[in-house]
Amino acid sequence: SEAVMAWAKEFCALGEPVADQLCYYEGYKAQPGETFEQQLKRQMVEDMKECGQALADDKVVKKGSEIARGSPAAVEQLVELLTRLMRLHQQCCGEAEDMRWKVKIQINQNGACTKFHDDLVEVRLAMALVGDG
């Protein structure tokens, strides 16, 4: 959505203080009975709250701002986007019993490899929300 892209532009404009790579693996640190969508949302909310607090503590953003509070609206929309993409994959490819999800979010990473080559990964999606991608 345009709101997620606008948030990404604002967030990434903060530069080095937000440079990070977040990886979420299906089942890793999941709570009992939690689906990957629930796990992804919970872990992203936790990570973005921690990031927002650190940015506020370092006076990169104002305390109480959307980013300082963990960007809750943007995280909600980003999780919804990722969920839709996962459902699209399942509809196109079906569900394999041995398949596990990995979601990697790269923020302000120089030379990020999108790995458009053969490495035993059947499906990969790379998407830029802001910048050259």
Tab-separated table of C-alpha atoms in Angstrom:
chain	number	residue	atom	x	y	z
A	1	SER	CA	0.000	0.000	0.000
A	2	GLU	CA	1.018	3.608	-0.373
A	3	ALA	CA	0.999	4.021	3.404
A	4	VAL	CA	3.606	1.260	3.841
A	5	MET	CA	5.751	2.760	1.088
A	6	ALA	CA	5.520	6.223	2.697
A	7	TRP	CA	6.495	4.747	6.082
A	8	ALA	CA	9.403	2.838	4.487
A	9	LYS	CA	10.675	6.030	2.873
A	10	GLU	CA	10.531	7.923	6.197
A	11	PHE	CA	12.043	5.043	8.156
A	12	CYS	CA	14.874	4.383	5.701
A	13	ALA	CA	15.653	8.113	5.499
A	14	LEU	CA	16.907	7.809	9.104
A	15	GLY	CA	19.971	6.136	7.579
A	16	GLU	CA	22.557	4.190	9.544
A	17	PRO	CA	20.632	4.112	12.857
A	18	VAL	CA	17.994	1.855	11.274
A	19	ALA	CA	20.311	-0.276	9.111
A	20	ASP	CA	19.445	-3.854	9.964
A	21	GLN	CA	18.561	-7.271	8.652
A	22	LEU	CA	15.608	-8.986	10.288
A	23	CYS	CA	15.047	-12.702	9.690
A	24	TYR	CA	12.005	-14.652	10.742
A	25	TYR	CA	11.994	-18.448	10.473
A	26	GLU	CA	8.804	-20.447	10.718
A	27	GLY	CA	8.748	-22.183	14.079
A	28	TYR	CA	11.841	-20.475	15.513
A	29	LYS	CA	10.892	-19.000	18.898
A	30	ALA	CA	7.232	-19.626	18.076
A	31	GLN	CA	4.738	-20.004	20.871
A	32	PRO	CA	2.784	-23.263	21.173
A	33	GLY	CA	-0.034	-23.441	18.620
A	34	GLU	CA	1.030	-20.220	16.904
A	35	THR	CA	0.722	-20.079	13.109
A	36	PHE	CA	3.606	-18.549	11.189
A	37	GLU	CA	1.475	-15.508	10.402
A	38	GLN	CA	0.851	-14.972	14.136
A	39	GLN	CA	4.500	-15.621	14.935
A	40	LEU	CA	5.667	-13.209	12.233
A	41	LYS	CA	3.376	-10.455	13.468
A	42	ARG	CA	4.343	-10.937	17.125
A	43	GLN	CA	8.072	-11.003	16.390
A	44	MET	CA	7.940	-8.016	14.016
A	45	VAL	CA	5.967	-5.999	16.581
A	46	GLU	CA	8.547	-6.869	19.274
A	47	ASP	CA	11.505	-6.016	17.010
A	48	MET	CA	10.056	-2.720	15.817
A	49	LYS	CA	9.128	-1.647	19.355
A	50	GLU	CA	12.693	-2.373	20.461
A	51	CYS	CA	14.050	-0.441	17.481
A	52	GLY	CA	11.712	2.503	18.083
A	53	GLN	CA	12.670	2.685	21.751
A	54	ALA	CA	16.382	2.653	20.873
A	55	LEU	CA	15.862	5.401	18.273
A	56	ALA	CA	13.993	7.522	20.831
A	57	ASP	CA	16.625	6.876	23.514
A	58	ASP	CA	19.341	7.969	21.063
A	59	LYS	CA	17.260	11.047	20.150
A	60	VAL	CA	17.054	10.003	16.486
A	61	VAL	CA	13.259	10.311	16.665
A	62	LYS	CA	10.974	12.080	19.127
A	63	LYS	CA	9.614	10.033	22.024
A	64	GLY	CA	5.968	9.199	21.391
A	65	SER	CA	6.298	9.451	17.595
A	66	GLU	CA	4.938	6.680	15.384
A	67	ILE	CA	8.431	5.283	14.809
A	68	ALA	CA	9.352	5.544	18.508
A	69	ARG	CA	6.220	3.504	19.333
A	70	GLY	CA	7.356	0.758	16.953
A	71	SER	CA	5.468	1.880	13.850
A	72	PRO	CA	2.380	-0.177	14.777
A	73	ALA	CA	0.251	0.813	11.759
A	74	ALA	CA	3.078	0.156	9.308
A	75	VAL	CA	3.937	-3.190	10.897
A	76	GLU	CA	0.283	-4.245	10.700
A	77	GLN	CA	0.142	-3.341	7.006
A	78	LEU	CA	3.511	-4.919	6.248
A	79	VAL	CA	2.465	-8.186	7.929
A	80	GLU	CA	-0.773	-8.104	5.932
A	81	LEU	CA	1.215	-7.634	2.696
A	82	LEU	CA	3.544	-10.521	3.572
A	83	THR	CA	0.574	-12.702	4.525
A	84	ARG	CA	-1.087	-12.028	1.180
A	85	LEU	CA	2.115	-12.916	-0.642
A	86	MET	CA	2.440	-16.167	1.329
A	87	ARG	CA	-1.175	-17.069	0.498
A	88	LEU	CA	-0.553	-16.300	-3.173
A	89	HIS	CA	2.434	-18.652	-3.118
A	90	GLN	CA	0.347	-21.391	-1.494
A	91	GLN	CA	-2.415	-20.976	-4.078
A	92	CYS	CA	0.048	-21.149	-6.958
A	93	CYS	CA	2.352	-23.889	-5.673
A	94	GLY	CA	0.286	-25.785	-3.144
A	95	GLU	CA	1.421	-26.620	0.369
A	96	ALA	CA	4.351	-28.966	0.807
A	97	GLU	CA	4.558	-30.695	4.180
A	98	ASP	CA	8.289	-30.103	4.473
A	99	MET	CA	8.230	-26.441	3.391
A	100	ARG	CA	9.113	-23.788	5.965
A	101	TRP	CA	8.908	-20.032	5.601
A	102	LYS	CA	11.748	-17.578	6.008
A	103	VAL	CA	11.077	-13.851	5.795
A	104	LYS	CA	14.105	-11.578	5.564
A	105	ILE	CA	13.718	-7.817	5.771
A	106	GLN	CA	16.781	-5.795	4.832
A	107	ILE	CA	16.815	-2.155	5.863
A	108	ASN	CA	19.435	0.197	4.410
A	109	GLN	CA	21.722	-2.669	3.408
A	110	ASN	CA	24.406	-1.890	0.848
A	111	GLY	CA	24.969	-4.522	-1.801
A	112	ALA	CA	22.077	-6.706	-0.694
A	113	CYS	CA	21.999	-9.904	-2.740
A	114	THR	CA	18.605	-10.743	-4.186
A	115	LYS	CA	20.007	-14.140	-5.246
A	116	PHE	CA	18.343	-14.448	-8.618
A	117	HIS	CA	20.233	-17.690	-9.252
A	118	ASP	CA	19.944	-21.401	-8.617
A	119	ASP	CA	20.626	-22.374	-4.993
A	120	LEU	CA	17.997	-25.017	-4.216
A	121	VAL	CA	15.371	-22.426	-3.293
A	122	GLU	CA	12.260	-23.150	-5.335
A	123	VAL	CA	10.584	-19.750	-4.947
A	124	ARG	CA	12.021	-16.404	-3.864
A	125	LEU	CA	10.407	-12.986	-3.898
A	126	ALA	CA	12.440	-9.795	-3.599
A	127	MET	CA	10.569	-6.521	-3.298
A	128	ALA	CA	11.814	-2.991	-2.670
A	129	LEU	CA	9.469	-0.662	-0.807
A	130	VAL	CA	11.736	2.346	-1.204
A	131	GLY	CA	14.857	3.191	-3.183
A	132	ASP	CA	16.434	1.495	-6.159
A	133	GLY	CA	15.810	-2.031	-4.899
